[in-house]
PDB file of N, CA and C in Angstrom:
ATOM      1  N   MET A   1     103.899  81.774 112.660  1.00 53.00           N
ATOM      2  CA  MET A   1     103.457  82.089 113.999  1.00 53.00           C
ATOM      3  C   MET A   1     102.344  83.124 113.911  1.00 53.00           C
ATOM      4  N   ALA A   2     101.171  82.760 114.281  1.00 56.00           N
ATOM      5  CA  ALA A   2     100.026  83.670 114.252  1.00 56.00           C
ATOM      6  C   ALA A   2      99.985  84.481 115.539  1.00 56.00           C
ATOM      7  N   THR A   3      99.686  85.764 115.393  1.00 65.00           N
ATOM      8  CA  THR A   3      99.516  86.620 116.563  1.00 65.00           C
ATOM      9  C   THR A   3      98.203  87.359 116.438  1.00 65.00           C
ATOM     10  N   ASN A   4      97.672  87.740 117.577  1.00 79.00           N
ATOM     11  CA  ASN A   4      96.435  88.517 117.521  1.00 79.00           C
ATOM     12  C   ASN A   4      96.767  90.005 117.594  1.00 79.00           C
ATOM     13  N   GLN A   5      95.776  90.832 117.406  1.00 79.00           N
ATOM     14  CA  GLN A   5      95.982  92.278 117.359  1.00 79.00           C
ATOM     15  C   GLN A   5      96.568  92.807 118.667  1.00 79.00           C
ATOM     16  N   ALA A   6      96.092  92.319 119.798  1.00 84.00           N
ATOM     17  CA  ALA A   6      96.580  92.803 121.091  1.00 84.00           C
ATOM     18  C   ALA A   6      98.064  92.495 121.264  1.00 84.00           C
ATOM     19  N   THR A   7      98.483  91.301 120.857  1.00 87.00           N
ATOM     20  CA  THR A   7      99.888  90.925 120.948  1.00 87.00           C
ATOM     21  C   THR A   7     100.743  91.801 120.047  1.00 87.00           C
ATOM     22  N   THR A   8     100.275  92.024 118.824  1.00 82.00           N
ATOM     23  CA  THR A   8     101.010  92.868 117.888  1.00 82.00           C
ATOM     24  C   THR A   8     101.166  94.279 118.427  1.00 82.00           C
ATOM     25  N   LEU A   9     100.097  94.864 118.941  1.00 83.00           N
ATOM     26  CA  LEU A   9     100.163  96.221 119.479  1.00 83.00           C
ATOM     27  C   LEU A   9     101.064  96.299 120.715  1.00 83.00           C
ATOM     28  N   ALA A  10     101.049  95.283 121.562  1.00 90.00           N
ATOM     29  CA  ALA A  10     101.918  95.269 122.737  1.00 90.00           C
ATOM     30  C   ALA A  10     103.390  95.209 122.321  1.00 90.00           C
ATOM     31  N   LEU A  11     103.699  94.378 121.331  1.00 89.00           N
ATOM     32  CA  LEU A  11     105.076  94.300 120.830  1.00 89.00           C
ATOM     33  C   LEU A  11     105.497  95.622 120.193  1.00 89.00           C
ATOM     34  N   TYR A  12     104.605  96.234 119.460  1.00 86.00           N
ATOM     35  CA  TYR A  12     104.881  97.530 118.841  1.00 86.00           C
ATOM     36  C   TYR A  12     105.211  98.565 119.916  1.00 86.00           C
ATOM     37  N   ASP A  13     104.367  98.666 120.938  1.00 90.00           N
ATOM     38  CA  ASP A  13     104.579  99.644 122.005  1.00 90.00           C
ATOM     39  C   ASP A  13     105.895  99.406 122.743  1.00 90.00           C
ATOM     40  N   ARG A  14     106.290  98.163 122.855  1.00 93.00           N
ATOM     41  CA  ARG A  14     107.514  97.835 123.593  1.00 93.00           C
ATOM     42  C   ARG A  14     108.779  98.085 122.786  1.00 93.00           C
ATOM     43  N   TYR A  15     108.761  97.789 121.465  1.00 92.00           N
ATOM     44  CA  TYR A  15     109.997  97.773 120.705  1.00 92.00           C
ATOM     45  C   TYR A  15     110.169  98.855 119.632  1.00 92.00           C
ATOM     46  N   VAL A  16     109.112  99.554 119.253  1.00 89.00           N
ATOM     47  CA  VAL A  16     109.228 100.542 118.182  1.00 89.00           C
ATOM     48  C   VAL A  16     109.386 101.937 118.779  1.00 89.00           C
ATOM     49  N   ILE A  17     110.435 102.610 118.350  1.00 88.00           N
ATOM     50  CA  ILE A  17     110.685 103.980 118.812  1.00 88.00           C
ATOM     51  C   ILE A  17     109.743 104.918 118.056  1.00 88.00           C
ATOM     52  N   PRO A  18     108.995 105.743 118.765  1.00 84.00           N
ATOM     53  CA  PRO A  18     108.014 106.620 118.105  1.00 84.00           C
ATOM     54  C   PRO A  18     108.661 107.854 117.470  1.00 84.00           C
ATOM     55  N   THR A  19     109.433 107.638 116.405  1.00 86.00           N
ATOM     56  CA  THR A  19     110.145 108.736 115.763  1.00 86.00           C
ATOM     57  C   THR A  19     109.273 109.516 114.781  1.00 86.00           C
ATOM     58  N   TYR A  20     108.180 108.949 114.338  1.00 80.00           N
ATOM     59  CA  TYR A  20     107.244 109.652 113.474  1.00 80.00           C
ATOM     60  C   TYR A  20     105.870 109.003 113.605  1.00 80.00           C
ATOM     61  N   ALA A  21     104.857 109.717 113.146  1.00 81.00           N
ATOM     62  CA  ALA A  21     103.480 109.242 113.292  1.00 81.00           C
ATOM     63  C   ALA A  21     103.238 107.980 112.468  1.00 81.00           C
ATOM     64  N   ARG A  22     102.366 107.151 112.949  1.00 78.00           N
ATOM     65  CA  ARG A  22     102.006 105.905 112.265  1.00 78.00           C
ATOM     66  C   ARG A  22     100.518 105.932 111.911  1.00 78.00           C
ATOM     67  N   PHE A  23     100.173 105.189 110.886  1.00 78.00           N
ATOM     68  CA  PHE A  23      98.773 105.005 110.524  1.00 78.00           C
ATOM     69  C   PHE A  23      98.214 103.817 111.288  1.00 78.00           C
ATOM     70  N   ASP A  24      96.937 103.843 111.593  1.00 80.00           N
ATOM     71  CA  ASP A  24      96.300 102.693 112.233  1.00 80.00           C
ATOM     72  C   ASP A  24      95.948 101.690 111.138  1.00 80.00           C
ATOM     73  N   LEU A  25      96.966 101.025 110.645  1.00 83.00           N
ATOM     74  CA  LEU A  25      96.821 100.098 109.530  1.00 83.00           C
ATOM     75  C   LEU A  25      97.589  98.831 109.867  1.00 83.00           C
ATOM     76  N   ARG A  26      96.910  97.712 109.817  1.00 82.00           N
ATOM     77  CA  ARG A  26      97.560  96.432 110.087  1.00 82.00           C
ATOM     78  C   ARG A  26      97.575  95.619 108.803  1.00 82.00           C
ATOM     79  N   LEU A  27      98.768  95.424 108.282  1.00 87.00           N
ATOM     80  CA  LEU A  27      98.921  94.710 107.023  1.00 87.00           C
ATOM     81  C   LEU A  27      98.992  93.216 107.275  1.00 87.00           C
ATOM     82  N   ALA A  28      98.349  92.462 106.409  1.00 90.00           N
ATOM     83  CA  ALA A  28      98.287  91.014 106.552  1.00 90.00           C
ATOM     84  C   ALA A  28      99.272  90.299 105.638  1.00 90.00           C
ATOM     85  N   ARG A  29      99.530  90.884 104.453  1.00 90.00           N
ATOM     86  CA  ARG A  29     100.439  90.228 103.520  1.00 90.00           C
ATOM     87  C   ARG A  29     100.919  91.220 102.472  1.00 90.00           C
ATOM     88  N   GLY A  30     101.934  90.815 101.749  1.00 88.00           N
ATOM     89  CA  GLY A  30     102.454  91.647 100.681  1.00 88.00           C
ATOM     90  C   GLY A  30     102.977  90.787  99.552  1.00 88.00           C
ATOM     91  N   LYS A  31     102.954  91.335  98.340  1.00 88.00           N
ATOM     92  CA  LYS A  31     103.510  90.653  97.175  1.00 88.00           C
ATOM     93  C   LYS A  31     103.901  91.719  96.170  1.00 88.00           C
ATOM     94  N   GLY A  32     105.161  91.709  95.782  1.00 85.00           N
ATOM     95  CA  GLY A  32     105.648  92.714  94.848  1.00 85.00           C
ATOM     96  C   GLY A  32     105.550  94.105  95.448  1.00 85.00           C
ATOM     97  N   THR A  33     104.914  95.017  94.749  1.00 84.00           N
ATOM     98  CA  THR A  33     104.782  96.395  95.230  1.00 84.00           C
ATOM     99  C   THR A  33     103.485  96.636  95.990  1.00 84.00           C
ATOM    100  N   TYR A  34     102.697  95.597  96.210  1.00 89.00           N
ATOM    101  CA  TYR A  34     101.403  95.753  96.879  1.00 89.00           C
ATOM    102  C   TYR A  34     101.392  95.080  98.246  1.00 89.00           C
ATOM    103  N   VAL A  35     100.587  95.642  99.144  1.00 90.00           N
ATOM    104  CA  VAL A  35     100.305  95.045 100.452  1.00 90.00           C
ATOM    105  C   VAL A  35      98.794  95.033 100.641  1.00 90.00           C
ATOM    106  N   TRP A  36      98.308  94.117 101.486  1.00 93.00           N
ATOM    107  CA  TRP A  36      96.884  93.995 101.776  1.00 93.00           C
ATOM    108  C   TRP A  36      96.674  94.094 103.275  1.00 93.00           C
ATOM    109  N   ASP A  37      95.576  94.766 103.666  1.00 91.00           N
ATOM    110  CA  ASP A  37      95.261  94.847 105.089  1.00 91.00           C
ATOM    111  C   ASP A  37      94.446  93.623 105.502  1.00 91.00           C
ATOM    112  N   GLU A  38      94.064  93.611 106.764  1.00 87.00           N
ATOM    113  CA  GLU A  38      93.332  92.464 107.309  1.00 87.00           C
ATOM    114  C   GLU A  38      91.958  92.288 106.684  1.00 87.00           C
ATOM    115  N   ASP A  39      91.428  93.348 106.067  1.00 92.00           N
ATOM    116  CA  ASP A  39      90.115  93.271 105.418  1.00 92.00           C
ATOM    117  C   ASP A  39      90.216  92.966 103.929  1.00 92.00           C
ATOM    118  N   GLY A  40      91.428  92.747 103.428  1.00 94.00           N
ATOM    119  CA  GLY A  40      91.618  92.423 102.023  1.00 94.00           C
ATOM    120  C   GLY A  40      91.781  93.621 101.102  1.00 94.00           C
ATOM    121  N   LYS A  41      91.829  94.840 101.655  1.00 95.00           N
ATOM    122  CA  LYS A  41      92.011  96.037 100.831  1.00 95.00           C
ATOM    123  C   LYS A  41      93.465  96.127 100.380  1.00 95.00           C
ATOM    124  N   ARG A  42      93.667  96.389  99.089  1.00 97.00           N
ATOM    125  CA  ARG A  42      95.006  96.429  98.503  1.00 97.00           C
ATOM    126  C   ARG A  42      95.543  97.859  98.482  1.00 97.00           C
ATOM    127  N   TYR A  43      96.840  97.999  98.785  1.00 92.00           N
ATOM    128  CA  TYR A  43      97.513  99.285  98.774  1.00 92.00           C
ATOM    129  C   TYR A  43      98.801  99.172  97.957  1.00 92.00           C
ATOM    130  N   LEU A  44      99.146 100.231  97.239  1.00 90.00           N
ATOM    131  CA  LEU A  44     100.440 100.318  96.586  1.00 90.00           C
ATOM    132  C   LEU A  44     101.419 100.820  97.636  1.00 90.00           C
ATOM    133  N   ASP A  45     102.499 100.094  97.869  1.00 84.00           N
ATOM    134  CA  ASP A  45     103.436 100.396  98.949  1.00 84.00           C
ATOM    135  C   ASP A  45     104.423 101.480  98.528  1.00 84.00           C
ATOM    136  N   PHE A  46     104.112 102.718  98.888  1.00 79.00           N
ATOM    137  CA  PHE A  46     105.025 103.833  98.642  1.00 79.00           C
ATOM    138  C   PHE A  46     106.021 104.006  99.783  1.00 79.00           C
ATOM    139  N   GLY A  47     105.881 103.241 100.847  1.00 73.00           N
ATOM    140  CA  GLY A  47     106.757 103.389 102.014  1.00 73.00           C
ATOM    141  C   GLY A  47     107.942 102.453 102.018  1.00 73.00           C
ATOM    142  N   ALA A  48     108.091 101.645 101.009  1.00 59.00           N
ATOM    143  CA  ALA A  48     109.203 100.699 100.969  1.00 59.00           C
ATOM    144  C   ALA A  48     110.528 101.444 100.910  1.00 59.00           C
ATOM    145  N   GLY A  49     111.533 100.848 101.497  1.00 61.00           N
ATOM    146  CA  GLY A  49     112.865 101.414 101.403  1.00 61.00           C
ATOM    147  C   GLY A  49     113.299 102.201 102.615  1.00 61.00           C
ATOM    148  N   ILE A  50     112.524 102.202 103.697  1.00 61.00           N
ATOM    149  CA  ILE A  50     112.955 102.888 104.912  1.00 61.00           C
ATOM    150  C   ILE A  50     114.024 102.021 105.566  1.00 61.00           C
ATOM    151  N   ALA A  51     115.272 102.444 105.439  1.00 54.00           N
ATOM    152  CA  ALA A  51     116.440 101.759 106.007  1.00 54.00           C
ATOM    153  C   ALA A  51     116.700 100.394 105.367  1.00 54.00           C
ATOM    154  N   VAL A  52     116.157 100.165 104.203  1.00 57.00           N
ATOM    155  CA  VAL A  52     116.403  98.906 103.487  1.00 57.00           C
ATOM    156  C   VAL A  52     116.459  99.180 101.990  1.00 57.00           C
ATOM    157  N   THR A  53     116.939  98.201 101.253  1.00 62.00           N
ATOM    158  CA  THR A  53     116.860  98.262  99.802  1.00 62.00           C
ATOM    159  C   THR A  53     115.572  97.583  99.399  1.00 62.00           C
ATOM    160  N   SER A  54     114.752  98.270  98.643  1.00 67.00           N
ATOM    161  CA  SER A  54     113.447  97.732  98.300  1.00 67.00           C
ATOM    162  C   SER A  54     113.548  96.697  97.182  1.00 67.00           C
ATOM    163  N   VAL A  55     113.114  95.498  97.465  1.00 73.00           N
ATOM    164  CA  VAL A  55     113.012  94.445  96.453  1.00 73.00           C
ATOM    165  C   VAL A  55     111.567  93.979  96.333  1.00 73.00           C
ATOM    166  N   GLY A  56     110.671  94.711  96.980  1.00 76.00           N
ATOM    167  CA  GLY A  56     109.276  94.316  96.975  1.00 76.00           C
ATOM    168  C   GLY A  56     108.997  93.341  98.106  1.00 76.00           C
ATOM    169  N   HIS A  57     107.771  92.913  98.182  1.00 81.00           N
ATOM    170  CA  HIS A  57     107.354  91.975  99.227  1.00 81.00           C
ATOM    171  C   HIS A  57     107.317  90.572  98.646  1.00 81.00           C
ATOM    172  N   ALA A  58     107.821  89.614  99.410  1.00 80.00           N
ATOM    173  CA  ALA A  58     107.797  88.189  99.044  1.00 80.00           C
ATOM    174  C   ALA A  58     108.480  87.930  97.714  1.00 80.00           C
ATOM    175  N   HIS A  59     109.600  88.613  97.472  1.00 80.00           N
ATOM    176  CA  HIS A  59     110.355  88.385  96.247  1.00 80.00           C
ATOM    177  C   HIS A  59     110.824  86.936  96.206  1.00 80.00           C
ATOM    178  N   PRO A  60     110.602  86.209  95.120  1.00 84.00           N
ATOM    179  CA  PRO A  60     110.923  84.777  95.063  1.00 84.00           C
ATOM    180  C   PRO A  60     112.377  84.448  95.381  1.00 84.00           C
ATOM    181  N   ARG A  61     113.315  85.269  94.954  1.00 82.00           N
ATOM    182  CA  ARG A  61     114.731  84.980  95.225  1.00 82.00           C
ATOM    183  C   ARG A  61     115.079  85.225  96.684  1.00 82.00           C
ATOM    184  N   VAL A  62     114.364  86.100  97.358  1.00 79.00           N
ATOM    185  CA  VAL A  62     114.633  86.362  98.771  1.00 79.00           C
ATOM    186  C   VAL A  62     114.024  85.273  99.648  1.00 79.00           C
ATOM    187  N   ILE A  63     112.763  84.904  99.388  1.00 81.00           N
ATOM    188  CA  ILE A  63     112.125  83.896 100.226  1.00 81.00           C
ATOM    189  C   ILE A  63     112.643  82.486  99.974  1.00 81.00           C
ATOM    190  N   ARG A  64     113.261  82.269  98.823  1.00 81.00           N
ATOM    191  CA  ARG A  64     113.814  80.954  98.495  1.00 81.00           C
ATOM    192  C   ARG A  64     115.072  80.667  99.318  1.00 81.00           C
ATOM    193  N   SER A  65     115.837  81.688  99.675  1.00 67.00           N
ATOM    194  CA  SER A  65     117.114  81.462 100.389  1.00 67.00           C
ATOM    195  C   SER A  65     116.972  81.169 101.848  1.00 67.00           C
TER     196      SER A  65
END
């Protein structure tokens, strides 16, 4: 399901509790320990594990199930 930036921001404003500051960063995809923004810039994901067990992004055993 593709969404545009306005839809994503509206959903964020409606459903995310502002408990801490956010970066103006929109991620397009992730694989392993890396994520990429909409412009293709790669980031090492140091934020993984907030309320979850980190297995990386798009782990083959997770997406297969």
